[in-house]
Coordinates of C-alpha atoms (C1' of nucleotides) in Angstrom, one line a residue:
Chain A
X1053 CA 12.6 12.4 -16.9
X1054 CA 8.8 12.2 -15.8
X1055 CA 7.2 9.2 -13.8
X1056 CA 5.5 6.8 -14.1
X1057 CA 2.4 7.0 -12.9
X1058 CA 0.5 4.7 -11.1
X1059 CA -2.8 3.1 -9.8
X1060 CA -2.5 6.5 -6.9
X1061 CA -2.1 9.0 -8.7
X1062 CA -4.2 8.0 -11.0
X1063 CA -6.6 8.5 -7.9
X1064 CA -5.3 11.8 -7.3
X1065 CA -6.4 13.3 -11.1
X1066 CA -9.0 11.4 -10.2
X1067 CA -10.5 13.7 -8.1
X1068 CA -8.7 16.2 -9.2
X1069 CA -11.1 16.8 -12.7
X1070 CA -14.0 15.4 -10.2
X1071 CA -13.8 17.9 -9.0
X1072 CA -14.0 16.4 -5.5
X1073 CA -11.2 18.2 -4.1
X1074 CA -9.3 21.3 -5.5
X1075 CA -5.4 20.5 -4.7
X1076 CA -4.5 17.2 -3.0
X1077 CA -2.7 17.6 0.9
X1078 CA -1.0 13.8 1.7
X1079 CA 1.3 13.3 4.7
X1080 CA 4.1 11.3 5.5
X1081 CA 4.2 10.6 8.6
X1082 CA 6.4 8.7 10.6
X1083 CA 6.5 7.0 14.5
X1084 CA 9.6 8.4 15.9
X1085 CA 10.6 5.6 17.4
X1086 CA 14.0 5.2 15.0
X1087 CA 15.8 6.7 11.9
X1088 CA 14.0 7.0 7.9
X1089 CA 15.0 4.2 5.8
X1090 CA 15.0 3.5 2.5
X1091 CA 11.6 2.5 1.8
X1092 CA 10.3 5.3 3.7
X1093 CA 11.5 7.1 1.3
X1094 CA 9.5 5.3 -1.3
X1095 CA 6.7 6.9 1.2
X1096 CA 8.5 10.1 0.9
X1097 CA 8.8 10.7 -2.8
X1098 CA 4.6 9.4 -3.0
X1099 CA 3.9 11.9 -0.8
X1100 CA 5.9 15.1 -1.8
X1101 CA 5.7 14.3 -4.7
X1102 CA 2.4 13.5 -5.2
X1103 CA 1.4 17.3 -3.5
X1104 CA 3.5 19.1 -5.7
X1105 CA 2.7 17.5 -9.5
X1106 CA -1.3 18.9 -8.3
X1107 CA -0.2 21.5 -6.5
X1108 CA -0.5 21.0 -2.7
X1109 CA 0.7 20.1 -0.2
X1110 CA 2.9 17.3 1.9
X1111 CA 2.3 17.6 5.8
X1112 CA 5.3 16.1 7.7
X1113 CA 3.6 14.9 11.0
X1114 CA 5.3 12.9 12.8
X1115 CA 3.1 9.5 14.8
X1116 CA 3.7 10.3 18.7
X1117 CA 1.9 8.4 20.5
X1118 CA 3.6 6.0 22.2
X1119 CA 6.4 7.8 24.8
X1120 CA 7.9 5.0 25.6
X1121 CA 9.5 4.2 21.9
X1122 CA 9.8 7.8 21.4
X1123 CA 12.8 10.0 21.5
X1124 CA 13.8 13.7 20.4
X1125 CA 16.9 12.0 19.1
X1126 CA 14.6 10.6 16.2
X1127 CA 12.5 13.9 15.8
X1128 CA 16.0 15.7 15.1
X1129 CA 17.3 13.1 12.6
X1130 CA 13.5 12.9 10.4
X1131 CA 13.8 16.4 9.3
X1132 CA 16.9 16.0 9.4
X1133 CA 17.1 13.4 7.0
X1134 CA 13.4 14.0 5.1
X1135 CA 14.5 17.8 4.1
X1136 CA 18.6 15.8 3.3
X1137 CA 15.9 14.0 0.4
X1138 CA 15.1 17.5 -1.1
X1139 CA 11.7 18.2 0.1
X1140 CA 10.0 21.0 2.0
X1141 CA 7.3 20.2 4.3
X1142 CA 6.8 24.8 5.0
X1143 CA 5.8 25.6 7.9
X1144 CA 3.4 22.8 8.3
X1145 CA 5.2 20.7 10.8
X1146 CA 3.0 18.9 12.8
X1147 CA 3.1 16.3 15.5
X1148 CA -0.2 14.0 16.4
X1149 CA 0.7 15.1 20.1
X1150 CA -0.7 18.4 19.1
X1151 CA -4.2 17.1 18.7
X1152 CA -3.9 15.5 22.2
X1153 CA -6.4 17.7 24.2
X1154 CA -9.1 17.8 20.7
X1155 CA -8.2 13.8 20.0
X1156 CA -10.2 13.2 24.0
X1157 CA -13.0 16.2 23.5
X1158 CA -13.2 13.1 20.5
X1159 CA -12.4 10.4 22.6
X1160 CA -15.7 12.1 24.8
X1161 CA -18.2 12.7 22.3
X1162 CA -18.2 8.9 21.4
X1163 CA -19.0 8.1 25.4
X1164 CA -21.9 10.4 25.4
X1165 CA -23.1 8.5 21.6
X1166 CA -22.7 5.6 23.2
X1167 CA -19.5 5.0 20.5
X1168 CA -17.0 4.2 23.4
X1169 CA -16.8 2.9 27.2
X1170 CA -14.0 2.2 29.7
X1171 CA -13.0 -1.3 30.1
X1172 CA -11.6 -2.8 33.5
X1173 CA -10.1 -5.6 31.5
X1174 CA -6.5 -6.9 31.6
X1175 CA -4.6 -7.4 28.1
X1176 CA -5.1 -10.0 28.8
X1177 CA -8.6 -10.7 29.2
X1178 CA -8.7 -8.6 26.3
X1179 CA -7.3 -10.8 24.3
X1180 CA -9.1 -13.9 25.8
X1181 CA -12.5 -12.0 24.9
X1182 CA -11.4 -10.9 20.9
X1183 CA -12.0 -14.9 19.4
X1184 CA -9.6 -16.1 17.3
X1185 CA -9.7 -15.5 13.3
X1186 CA -12.4 -18.1 12.7
X1187 CA -14.7 -17.1 16.4
X1188 CA -16.4 -14.5 16.6
X1189 CA -16.1 -12.3 20.4
X1190 CA -17.8 -11.5 23.7
X1191 CA -18.1 -8.6 25.2
X1192 CA -16.5 -7.4 28.2
X1193 CA -18.4 -7.4 31.7
X1194 CA -18.5 -3.7 31.6
X1195 CA -19.2 -2.5 27.9
X1196 CA -22.5 -1.9 28.6
X1197 CA -21.9 0.5 31.6
X1198 CA -23.2 3.9 31.6
X1199 CA -22.3 6.9 30.1
X1200 CA -21.8 8.6 33.1
X1201 CA -19.9 6.2 34.1
X1202 CA -17.5 6.1 31.3
X1203 CA -17.6 9.8 31.2
X1204 CA -16.2 10.3 35.1
X1205 CA -13.8 6.6 34.4
X1206 CA -12.5 9.0 31.4
X1207 CA -11.7 11.7 33.5
X1208 CA -9.6 10.3 36.0
X1209 CA -8.3 7.7 33.5
X1210 CA -6.9 11.1 32.6
X1211 CA -6.2 12.7 36.1
X1212 CA -4.3 9.7 36.2
X1213 CA -5.5 8.3 39.6
X1214 CA -5.6 4.3 37.7
X1215 CA -2.0 2.9 37.0
X1216 CA -0.9 1.6 33.6
X1217 CA -3.1 -1.3 31.9
X1218 CA -5.7 -1.1 34.6
X1219 CA -8.2 -0.1 32.2
X1220 CA -8.2 1.9 28.6
X1221 CA -10.6 3.6 26.1
X1222 CA -12.8 0.9 24.5
X1223 CA -14.9 1.8 20.7
X1224 CA -17.9 0.4 20.8
X1225 CA -18.7 -0.7 17.3
X1226 CA -18.9 -5.8 17.1
X1227 CA -17.0 -8.3 19.1
X1228 CA -18.9 -9.9 16.5
X1229 CA -17.0 -8.4 13.0
X1230 CA -14.9 -11.2 11.0
X1231 CA -12.6 -7.7 10.5
X1232 CA -10.6 -8.7 13.8
X1233 CA -10.0 -4.3 14.1
X1234 CA -14.0 -4.0 14.5
X1235 CA -14.0 -5.7 17.5
X1236 CA -13.9 -2.4 20.1
X1237 CA -10.1 -1.6 19.5
X1238 CA -8.7 0.3 22.3
X1239 CA -8.4 4.0 21.4
X1240 CA -6.7 5.2 24.3
X1241 CA -4.6 3.3 27.1
X1242 CA -3.2 4.8 30.0
X1243 CA 0.7 5.3 30.4
X1244 CA 3.0 6.9 33.2
X1245 CA 5.9 7.6 30.6
X1246 CA 6.3 11.5 30.3
X1247 CA 6.3 12.1 26.0
X1248 CA 9.0 13.8 24.3
X1249 CA 7.0 17.4 23.6
X1250 CA 3.7 17.3 25.9
X1251 CA 6.2 16.3 29.3
X1252 CA 4.0 14.7 31.8
X1253 CA 1.0 16.4 30.9
X1254 CA -1.2 12.8 30.0
X1255 CA -0.5 9.3 31.2
X1256 CA -3.0 8.4 28.6
X1257 CA -2.5 8.9 25.3
X1258 CA -4.7 7.1 22.3
X1259 CA -3.1 4.7 19.8
X1260 CA -2.6 5.1 16.7
X1261 CA -6.1 4.6 15.2
X1262 CA -7.5 6.8 17.4
X1263 CA -5.3 9.0 16.2
X1264 CA -4.4 8.8 12.5
X1265 CA -7.2 9.2 10.5
X1266 CA -8.1 12.6 12.8
X1267 CA -5.2 14.4 12.8
X1268 CA -6.1 14.0 8.6
X1269 CA -9.1 15.3 8.8
X1270 CA -7.9 18.0 11.8
X1271 CA -5.3 18.8 8.6
X1272 CA -7.4 18.0 5.8
X1273 CA -5.7 15.3 4.2
X1274 CA -7.1 15.0 0.8
X1275 CA -5.7 11.5 0.4
X1276 CA -3.8 9.2 4.0
X1277 CA -1.1 7.0 1.6
X1278 CA 0.0 4.3 4.7
X1279 CA 1.5 0.4 3.3
X1280 CA -0.3 -2.3 3.0
X1281 CA -0.3 -3.9 6.8
X1282 CA -3.1 -0.6 8.0
X1283 CA -6.2 -2.0 5.3
X1284 CA -7.5 -3.9 7.3
X1285 CA -7.6 -0.6 9.8
X1286 CA -9.0 0.8 7.1
X1287 CA -13.2 0.0 7.6
X1288 CA -11.9 1.2 11.9
X1289 CA -10.8 4.4 10.3
X1290 CA -13.8 5.1 8.3
X1291 CA -15.9 4.3 10.8
X1292 CA -14.4 7.1 13.5
X1293 CA -15.2 10.3 10.7
X1294 CA -18.0 8.5 10.1
X1295 CA -18.9 8.5 13.9
X1296 CA -16.9 11.7 14.7
X1297 CA -17.4 15.7 14.1
X1298 CA -14.4 16.9 12.2
X1299 CA -14.1 18.6 9.8
X1300 CA -13.5 17.1 6.8
X1301 CA -12.9 13.5 5.5
X1302 CA -10.2 12.0 4.9
X1303 CA -9.9 8.7 2.5
X1304 CA -6.4 6.6 3.1
X1305 CA -5.5 4.2 0.2
X1306 CA -2.9 1.3 1.0
X1307 CA 0.4 0.9 -1.6
X1308 CA 2.5 -1.9 -0.4
X1309 CA 6.1 -1.0 1.3
X1310 CA 9.3 -1.4 -0.2
X1311 CA 11.5 -4.0 0.3
X1312 CA 15.1 -4.3 -0.8
X1313 CA 17.2 -7.5 -0.8
X1314 CA 21.0 -7.8 1.0
X1315 CA 19.4 -6.2 3.7
X1316 CA 16.6 -5.3 5.8
X1317 CA 13.9 -2.7 6.0
X1318 CA 12.4 -3.1 9.6
X1319 CA 13.0 -0.2 11.8
X1320 CA 12.9 -2.7 15.1
X1321 CA 15.5 -5.5 13.1
X1322 CA 17.9 -2.5 12.7
X1323 CA 17.4 -0.3 15.7
X1324 CA 19.0 -4.2 16.8
X1325 CA 22.0 -4.0 14.5
X1326 CA 22.4 0.0 16.6
X1327 CA 21.8 -2.0 19.5
X1328 CA 24.0 -4.9 19.8
X1329 CA 27.1 -3.1 17.6
X1330 CA 26.4 -5.0 14.7
X1331 CA 26.9 -1.5 12.9
X1332 CA 28.2 1.8 15.1
X1333 CA 25.1 3.3 14.1
X1334 CA 22.1 4.1 12.7
X1335 CA 24.2 6.5 10.2
X1336 CA 27.0 3.1 10.0
X1337 CA 27.7 3.3 5.6
X1338 CA 26.5 -1.2 5.6
X1339 CA 23.1 0.3 6.7
X1340 CA 20.1 1.3 4.5
X1341 CA 18.9 4.3 6.5
X1342 CA 18.8 6.7 5.3
X1343 CA 21.8 8.7 6.9
X1344 CA 23.9 5.7 5.8
X1345 CA 22.6 5.7 2.7
X1346 CA 23.8 9.6 3.0
X1347 CA 27.6 9.3 4.7
X1348 CA 28.1 6.1 1.9
X1349 CA 28.1 8.5 0.2
X1350 CA 24.4 8.3 -2.1
X1351 CA 23.1 11.1 -3.7
X1352 CA 19.2 12.4 -2.5
X1353 CA 18.5 13.0 -6.3
X1354 CA 20.2 8.6 -7.0
X1355 CA 17.1 8.0 -4.4
X1356 CA 14.6 10.4 -5.8
X1357 CA 15.7 7.9 -9.6
X1358 CA 15.2 5.0 -7.5
X1359 CA 12.0 5.5 -6.3
X1360 CA 10.0 7.0 -9.5
X1361 CA 12.0 3.8 -10.9
X1362 CA 10.9 1.4 -8.9
X1363 CA 7.1 2.3 -9.4
X1364 CA 3.9 2.5 -7.1
X1365 CA 1.5 -0.7 -6.5
X1366 CA 0.0 -3.4 -4.2
X1367 CA 1.5 -5.7 -5.0
X1368 CA 4.5 -7.7 -2.8
X1369 CA 7.2 -6.9 -3.6
X1370 CA 11.2 -7.3 -3.2
X1371 CA 13.9 -4.6 -5.6
X1372 CA 16.4 -6.0 -6.0
X1373 CA 19.9 -3.8 -4.7
X1374 CA 21.2 -3.9 -8.0
X1375 CA 18.4 -1.5 -8.6
X1376 CA 19.0 1.0 -6.5
X1377 CA 22.6 0.9 -6.7
X1378 CA 21.7 1.3 -11.3
X1379 CA 19.9 4.7 -9.4
X1380 CA 23.0 5.4 -7.2
X1381 CA 25.5 5.2 -10.7
X1382 CA 23.3 6.6 -13.7
X1383 CA 23.6 10.1 -10.8
X1384 CA 26.5 10.1 -10.2
X1385 CA 28.0 9.8 -13.4
X1386 CA 26.9 12.5 -14.8
X1387 CA 27.3 15.4 -12.3
X1388 CA 30.5 13.1 -9.9
X1389 CA 34.0 14.3 -9.7
X1390 CA 36.6 12.2 -11.3
X1391 CA 40.1 12.3 -8.9
X1392 CA 42.6 10.1 -9.0
X1393 CA 43.4 7.6 -6.2
X1394 CA 45.6 4.5 -5.6
X1395 CA 43.4 1.9 -3.4
X1396 CA 46.7 -0.9 -2.7
X1397 CA 50.2 1.3 -4.7
X1398 CA 52.9 -0.1 -5.8
X1399 CA 55.6 1.5 -6.7
X1400 CA 57.0 2.9 -10.5
X1401 CA 60.5 5.0 -10.9
X1402 CA 60.7 5.8 -14.1
X1403 CA 63.9 5.6 -15.5
X1404 CA 64.7 7.8 -17.9
X1405 CA 62.8 11.1 -16.2
X1406 CA 65.4 13.2 -13.9
X1407 CA 65.5 13.2 -10.4
X1408 CA 63.9 16.3 -9.5
X1409 CA 62.4 16.7 -12.1
X1410 CA 57.9 18.4 -11.8
X1411 CA 55.6 17.7 -14.8
X1412 CA 52.0 19.5 -14.8
X1413 CA 49.0 18.0 -16.6
X1414 CA 45.8 19.1 -16.8
X1415 CA 42.8 16.5 -16.8
X1416 CA 40.1 16.4 -17.2
X1417 CA 37.5 16.8 -13.9
X1418 CA 34.8 14.8 -15.9
X1419 CA 34.5 13.9 -19.9
X1420 CA 30.6 13.8 -18.9
X1421 CA 30.4 18.0 -18.8
X1422 CA 32.5 19.7 -19.9
X1423 CA 31.4 22.6 -17.9
X1424 CA 32.8 20.8 -14.4
X1425 CA 36.7 22.3 -16.5
X1426 CA 39.4 20.6 -16.0
X1427 CA 42.1 20.6 -13.2
X1428 CA 46.0 20.1 -13.0
X1429 CA 48.5 17.3 -11.4
X1430 CA 51.8 17.3 -10.4
X1431 CA 53.4 13.6 -12.6
X1432 CA 56.9 13.6 -11.9
X1433 CA 59.8 10.3 -11.3
X1434 CA 58.4 8.9 -8.6
X1435 CA 54.5 7.2 -8.8
X1436 CA 52.1 4.7 -7.6
X1437 CA 49.9 2.6 -9.9
X1438 CA 46.7 -0.1 -8.1
X1439 CA 49.1 -3.6 -7.3
X1440 CA 46.1 -5.3 -9.6
X1441 CA 47.0 -2.7 -12.7
X1442 CA 50.3 -5.2 -12.8
X1443 CA 51.4 -8.8 -13.3
X1444 CA 54.2 -10.7 -13.6
X1445 CA 52.9 -13.4 -16.0
X1446 CA 50.3 -11.3 -17.8
X1447 CA 47.0 -14.5 -18.1
X1448 CA 45.0 -14.1 -22.0
X1449 CA 43.0 -10.5 -21.2
X1450 CA 44.7 -9.1 -18.8
X1451 CA 45.5 -5.8 -21.2
X1452 CA 46.6 -4.3 -18.1
X1453 CA 50.9 -3.8 -17.2
X1454 CA 53.2 -6.2 -17.3
X1455 CA 57.4 -6.2 -18.1
X1456 CA 58.0 -5.0 -21.3
X1457 CA 54.4 -4.1 -22.4
X1458 CA 53.5 -0.3 -22.5
X1459 CA 50.5 1.3 -21.1
X1460 CA 49.5 4.9 -20.8
X1461 CA 49.0 6.8 -18.2
X1462 CA 46.0 8.4 -18.2
X1463 CA 46.2 12.2 -19.2
X1464 CA 50.5 11.7 -18.6
X1465 CA 52.5 9.7 -21.0
X1466 CA 53.0 6.4 -22.8
X1467 CA 55.2 3.9 -19.9
X1468 CA 56.7 0.7 -21.0
X1469 CA 57.4 -1.9 -18.0
X1470 CA 61.4 -2.8 -17.7
X1471 CA 62.2 -4.1 -14.8
X1472 CA 60.5 -5.8 -11.3
X1473 CA 62.3 -5.0 -8.4
X1474 CA 61.0 -7.7 -6.3
X1475 CA 61.3 -8.0 -2.4
X1476 CA 62.4 -10.7 0.1
X1477 CA 59.3 -12.5 -0.7
X1478 CA 59.5 -12.6 -4.0
X1479 CA 56.6 -9.3 -3.6
X1480 CA 56.9 -7.2 -6.4
X1481 CA 58.0 -4.4 -5.2
X1482 CA 58.8 -1.6 -7.0
X1483 CA 58.3 -1.0 -11.2
X1484 CA 60.7 0.1 -13.3
X1485 CA 59.7 1.7 -16.3
X1486 CA 61.3 4.2 -19.5
X1487 CA 58.9 6.5 -20.7
X1488 CA 57.9 7.8 -24.5
X1489 CA 57.9 12.2 -24.6
X1490 CA 56.1 12.3 -27.8
X1491 CA 53.3 11.2 -26.3
X1492 CA 52.3 13.8 -23.7
X1493 CA 49.2 14.6 -22.3
X1494 CA 48.6 10.5 -23.2
X1495 CA 48.2 10.7 -27.6
X1496 CA 51.7 9.8 -29.7
X1497 CA 52.5 10.6 -33.3
X1498 CA 52.6 8.1 -34.4
X1499 CA 49.1 6.9 -33.0
X1500 CA 50.4 3.7 -31.1
X1501 CA 47.5 3.2 -29.0
X1502 CA 47.7 1.0 -26.1
X1503 CA 45.2 -1.3 -25.1
X1504 CA 44.8 -0.2 -21.2
X1505 CA 45.8 3.0 -19.7
X1506 CA 46.4 3.2 -15.8
X1507 CA 45.6 5.9 -13.0
X1508 CA 47.9 7.4 -11.1
X1509 CA 49.7 9.4 -8.6
X1510 CA 52.3 11.5 -8.3
X1511 CA 54.3 9.4 -5.2
X1512 CA 56.0 12.4 -4.1
X1513 CA 52.8 14.6 -4.4
X1514 CA 50.4 11.6 -2.7
X1515 CA 48.0 12.1 0.5
X1516 CA 47.9 9.5 2.2
X1517 CA 44.1 7.8 3.1
X1518 CA 42.1 5.2 4.6
X1519 CA 39.4 4.0 2.6
X1520 CA 37.1 2.5 3.8
X1521 CA 35.0 -0.6 1.4
X1522 CA 31.4 -2.1 1.8
X1523 CA 29.4 -4.5 0.6
X1524 CA 26.3 -5.3 1.2
X1525 CA 25.1 -5.6 4.7
X1526 CA 24.3 -9.9 4.1
X1527 CA 25.0 -11.9 2.1
X1528 CA 21.6 -13.2 0.9
X1529 CA 19.5 -11.4 -0.8
X1530 CA 17.0 -12.8 1.8
X1531 CA 18.4 -12.6 4.9
X1532 CA 16.7 -14.0 7.6
X1533 CA 15.2 -16.8 6.1
X1534 CA 16.4 -20.0 7.1
X1535 CA 15.3 -18.0 10.7
X1536 CA 18.8 -16.8 11.7
X1537 CA 19.2 -13.8 10.3
X1538 CA 21.8 -12.5 12.4
X1539 CA 23.8 -15.2 10.9
X1540 CA 23.0 -13.7 7.1
X1541 CA 25.5 -10.3 8.3
X1542 CA 28.4 -10.2 5.7
X1543 CA 31.5 -10.3 7.3
X1544 CA 33.6 -8.6 4.8
X1545 CA 30.6 -5.4 4.9
X1546 CA 32.8 -2.9 6.2
X1547 CA 36.3 -3.6 5.0
X1548 CA 39.0 -1.2 6.0
X1549 CA 41.9 0.3 4.0
X1550 CA 44.8 2.0 4.8
X1551 CA 48.0 3.9 3.2
X1552 CA 45.7 4.1 -0.2
X1553 CA 47.4 7.1 -2.0
X1554 CA 44.9 9.7 -3.4
X1555 CA 45.8 12.9 -5.5
X1556 CA 46.3 16.3 -3.8
X1557 CA 43.3 17.7 -4.6
X1558 CA 41.0 15.2 -2.8
X1559 CA 41.9 16.5 0.8
X1560 CA 40.0 19.7 -0.2
X1561 CA 36.8 17.2 -1.2
X1562 CA 33.8 18.8 0.3
X1563 CA 32.3 17.0 2.6
X1564 CA 28.6 15.4 1.4
X1565 CA 30.1 15.6 -1.7
X1566 CA 30.8 12.4 -4.1
X1567 CA 33.7 11.8 -6.0
X1568 CA 35.0 9.6 -8.6
X1569 CA 38.1 8.0 -8.5
X1570 CA 38.3 6.0 -11.7
X1571 CA 38.4 3.0 -13.2
X1572 CA 38.0 2.2 -8.9
X1573 CA 34.4 3.5 -8.6
X1574 CA 33.0 6.0 -7.0
X1575 CA 34.1 8.0 -2.5
X1576 CA 32.2 10.1 -0.5
X1577 CA 34.9 11.6 2.8
X1578 CA 33.7 9.8 5.8
X1579 CA 32.7 12.1 8.0
X1580 CA 35.4 10.8 11.0
X1581 CA 37.4 12.5 7.7
X1582 CA 40.6 15.1 9.7
X1583 CA 43.0 17.2 7.6
X1584 CA 45.9 15.0 7.1
X1585 CA 43.8 11.9 8.4
X1586 CA 41.6 11.2 5.5
X1587 CA 39.4 8.6 5.3
X1588 CA 36.7 8.4 2.0
X1589 CA 34.1 5.3 1.6
X1590 CA 33.3 3.2 -1.2
X1591 CA 29.6 4.3 -2.4
X1592 CA 30.1 1.5 -5.3
X1593 CA 32.7 0.7 -7.1
X1594 CA 31.7 1.4 -11.5
X1595 CA 29.8 -0.9 -13.3
X1596 CA 33.0 -4.2 -14.0
X1597 CA 32.4 -6.0 -16.5
X1598 CA 36.6 -7.6 -15.8
X1599 CA 35.5 -8.8 -12.9
X1600 CA 33.1 -10.8 -14.7
X1601 CA 34.9 -11.7 -17.6
X1602 CA 37.5 -13.0 -14.8
X1603 CA 34.6 -15.0 -13.0
X1604 CA 34.0 -16.7 -16.5
X1605 CA 37.2 -17.6 -16.5
X1606 CA 37.2 -18.8 -13.5
Chain B
rU1274 C1' -9.5 -21.8 9.4
rG1275 C1' -12.7 -16.3 9.3
rG1276 C1' -12.6 -11.3 7.0
rC1277 C1' -9.0 -8.6 3.3
rG1278 C1' -5.6 -7.9 -0.2
rC1279 C1' -2.8 -9.9 -4.3
rG1280 C1' -1.1 -12.9 -8.7
rU1281 C1' 1.9 -10.2 -16.0
rG1282 C1' 9.9 -12.3 -19.0
rG1283 C1' 14.6 -13.4 -13.5
rC1284 C1' 13.8 -8.7 -10.9
rU1285 C1' 10.4 -4.1 -10.7
rC1286 C1' 5.7 -2.0 -13.2
rA1287 C1' 2.8 -0.4 -18.0
rA1288 C1' -1.0 -2.7 -21.0
rC1289 C1' -8.0 -0.1 -17.8
rG1290 C1' -12.1 -5.3 -23.0
rG1291 C1' -8.8 -4.7 -29.2
rU1292 C1' -1.1 -7.4 -31.9
rA1293 C1' 1.6 -7.8 -24.2
rG1294 C1' 5.0 -3.4 -23.7
rA1295 C1' 9.1 -0.7 -20.1
rG1296 C1' 13.4 -0.4 -16.8
rC1297 C1' 17.3 -3.3 -14.1
rA1298 C1' 19.4 -8.0 -14.5
rC1299 C1' 21.7 -10.9 -18.7
rC1300 C1' 23.5 -12.4 -24.4
rU1301 C1' 25.9 -9.0 -28.4
rG1302 C1' 28.2 -6.3 -31.7
rA1303 C1' 29.9 -0.9 -32.1
rC1304 C1' 33.2 2.9 -29.5
rU1305 C1' 36.1 5.2 -26.4
rC1306 C1' 42.2 8.0 -23.7
rU1307 C1' 37.8 4.9 -17.3
rG1308 C1' 38.7 -3.2 -19.9
rG1309 C1' 34.8 -0.4 -16.1
rA1310 C1' 31.8 5.4 -19.7
rU1311 C1' 28.6 5.6 -23.8
rC1312 C1' 25.5 3.7 -28.0
rA1313 C1' 23.2 -0.2 -31.3
rG1314 C1' 21.3 -5.5 -31.3
rG1315 C1' 20.0 -9.5 -29.0
rG1316 C1' 17.2 -13.8 -25.5
rG1317 C1' 14.3 -14.4 -22.6
rG1318 C1' 5.7 -14.3 -21.0
rU1319 C1' 0.5 -20.6 -22.3
rU1320 C1' 0.0 -12.9 -18.4
rC1321 C1' -1.0 -18.9 -11.5
rC1322 C1' -5.3 -23.1 -13.3
rA1323 C1' -9.8 -24.4 -15.1
rG1324 C1' -13.7 -23.2 -17.2
rG1325 C1' -17.8 -18.9 -18.7
rU1326 C1' -18.7 -14.3 -21.0
rU1327 C1' -17.6 -11.9 -25.9
rC1328 C1' -16.5 -11.7 -32.1
rG1329 C1' -12.5 -10.4 -29.6
rA1330 C1' -9.8 -11.4 -22.3
rA1331 C1' -3.7 -9.7 -19.1
rU1332 C1' -8.7 -6.8 -19.0
rC1333 C1' -15.2 -8.8 -17.4
rC1334 C1' -18.0 -13.4 -14.1
rU1335 C1' -18.1 -18.1 -11.6
rG1336 C1' -14.7 -21.4 -9.1
rG1337 C1' -10.3 -23.1 -8.2
rC1338 C1' -5.2 -22.8 -6.0
rG1339 C1' -0.3 -19.8 -5.0
rC1340 C1' 1.7 -15.9 -1.5
rG1341 C1' 0.6 -11.4 1.9
rC1342 C1' -2.2 -8.9 6.6
rC1343 C1' -4.9 -9.1 10.6
rA1344 C1' -6.1 -12.5 16.8
rG1345 C1' 0.3 -5.3 20.4
rC1346 C1' -2.8 -1.2 25.8
rC1347 C1' 3.2 -1.5 18.7
rA1348 C1' 3.0 1.7 14.2

RNA sequence: UGGCGCGUGGCUCAACGGUAGAGCACCUGACUCUGGAUCAGGGGGUUCCAGGUUCGAAUCCUGGCGCGCCAGCCA
């Protein structure tokens, strides 16, 4: 499925066609202050996708300029997530911190050129001097310090002579600019904190604005693609590039970040969900993080397909989660092995089946993929079927099992229910059925065609398991709209089922593989799963038109 | 309010001066040993509004309106 074009692709293609560049160089620049989420996946697919399409390359560059928020755990997780998504940065793994010395040198360059100065104003005072959206700012009293004094102060900032916040280095641009980002933006701040990579080598750190474009220049990035909120920074990006002796001139392009219904894509909020215990971790299957989606069973190919499907534009937008789910189902439908699992088991005894007789049935692994082969499943006198697949008094349009009714057990036999055994509270405990020996494999010689085909598991062979059902993390499409984000959490986002009965082959499902439990949905072994204590996560249900029919009838 | 940007079916995107299309969602039908796969069809758009330019405007111009972003020593 060829990816649809988009305005950034068009720009790159035009640049190549016009000979402005040979091949594009892009970069994915996460800050290691949290885990990557599906919104980052959109950016990753865009950056790596464009590079690959035009024969260029994409760097993985950590924007690690703020040591108080960044951690090694995040660095590691981000690498793993990008790789899992299917992208390869080759040897091009970089860190803004790799460039700290060069960046500092350029800061000195700016000072010498009279284009930067050390400001002694406090953060509050700087804010006051900055003006507002409608009023121009005022010059800092320290704005006209001599080059010599600025050089001296900057060196002493670096040497650690001053406390956090005591001074900053600022670009000298225009305090009256209508673009507030040009009102002498801060380039360096004093932060006595040790950095995950540079340790205590530095106590001053460059701001995003001073680090990003210059890092792009150092790496020869041609197209620096970021999200819309950086649009107002572009004049500053260009100003710095124009005023520094950089080896290359990169350009910044902005696109609209991803928003999804029924969830939230903000690292700040995701971190709170984790820290406040609303979920069990960054990789909780309900999280929209890459690691959460992976644990949930979403295949990387599904996420890539989703990214290709939604396109890239400059319009703020909110994608319906259904679209992500569609992409994932479409991948899983053609790749997932089919298995039998009974979530809510109801015992069926086949009264005309000999006590100890076991037959084996050959069952197709994936009707969408003949190459997936077949497997052997045991069939015996006692079986488990889904409780939902039986109704003592069937309502109209319910075609499954009911007293006196015949259904097909998938790939096995036709069975007819003769007796309903109930417990004390009137709960159905067991169904007593007969089977038709002539229907082995699921076809009858007389052409009878039951209206329903049920999945089943041999009770003598079934493997018990825990299954975790997942639903949207938030119970409204636009969580937090009323200002109470956490009140919008979906209390039913996770439902734990015990005593689920699985066909034995499921015990060997490798981690990371998502299978289909026929008629129910897609499931994957959870990281908590152990031999003898299996745990499966429900990735997604199948599209359920029966549920739709029911909803209408109700 | 100053600056920058964005407005095309319910949602996401195409159409780049020449008959407004696609995917998702929705509805209907066919088919089926997953009621769920799959296939086929259908409904749904004054292209934010108003002027202007043009033989012709979603597209160009002007003016409105609406929405987003920017006043961190976050990114």
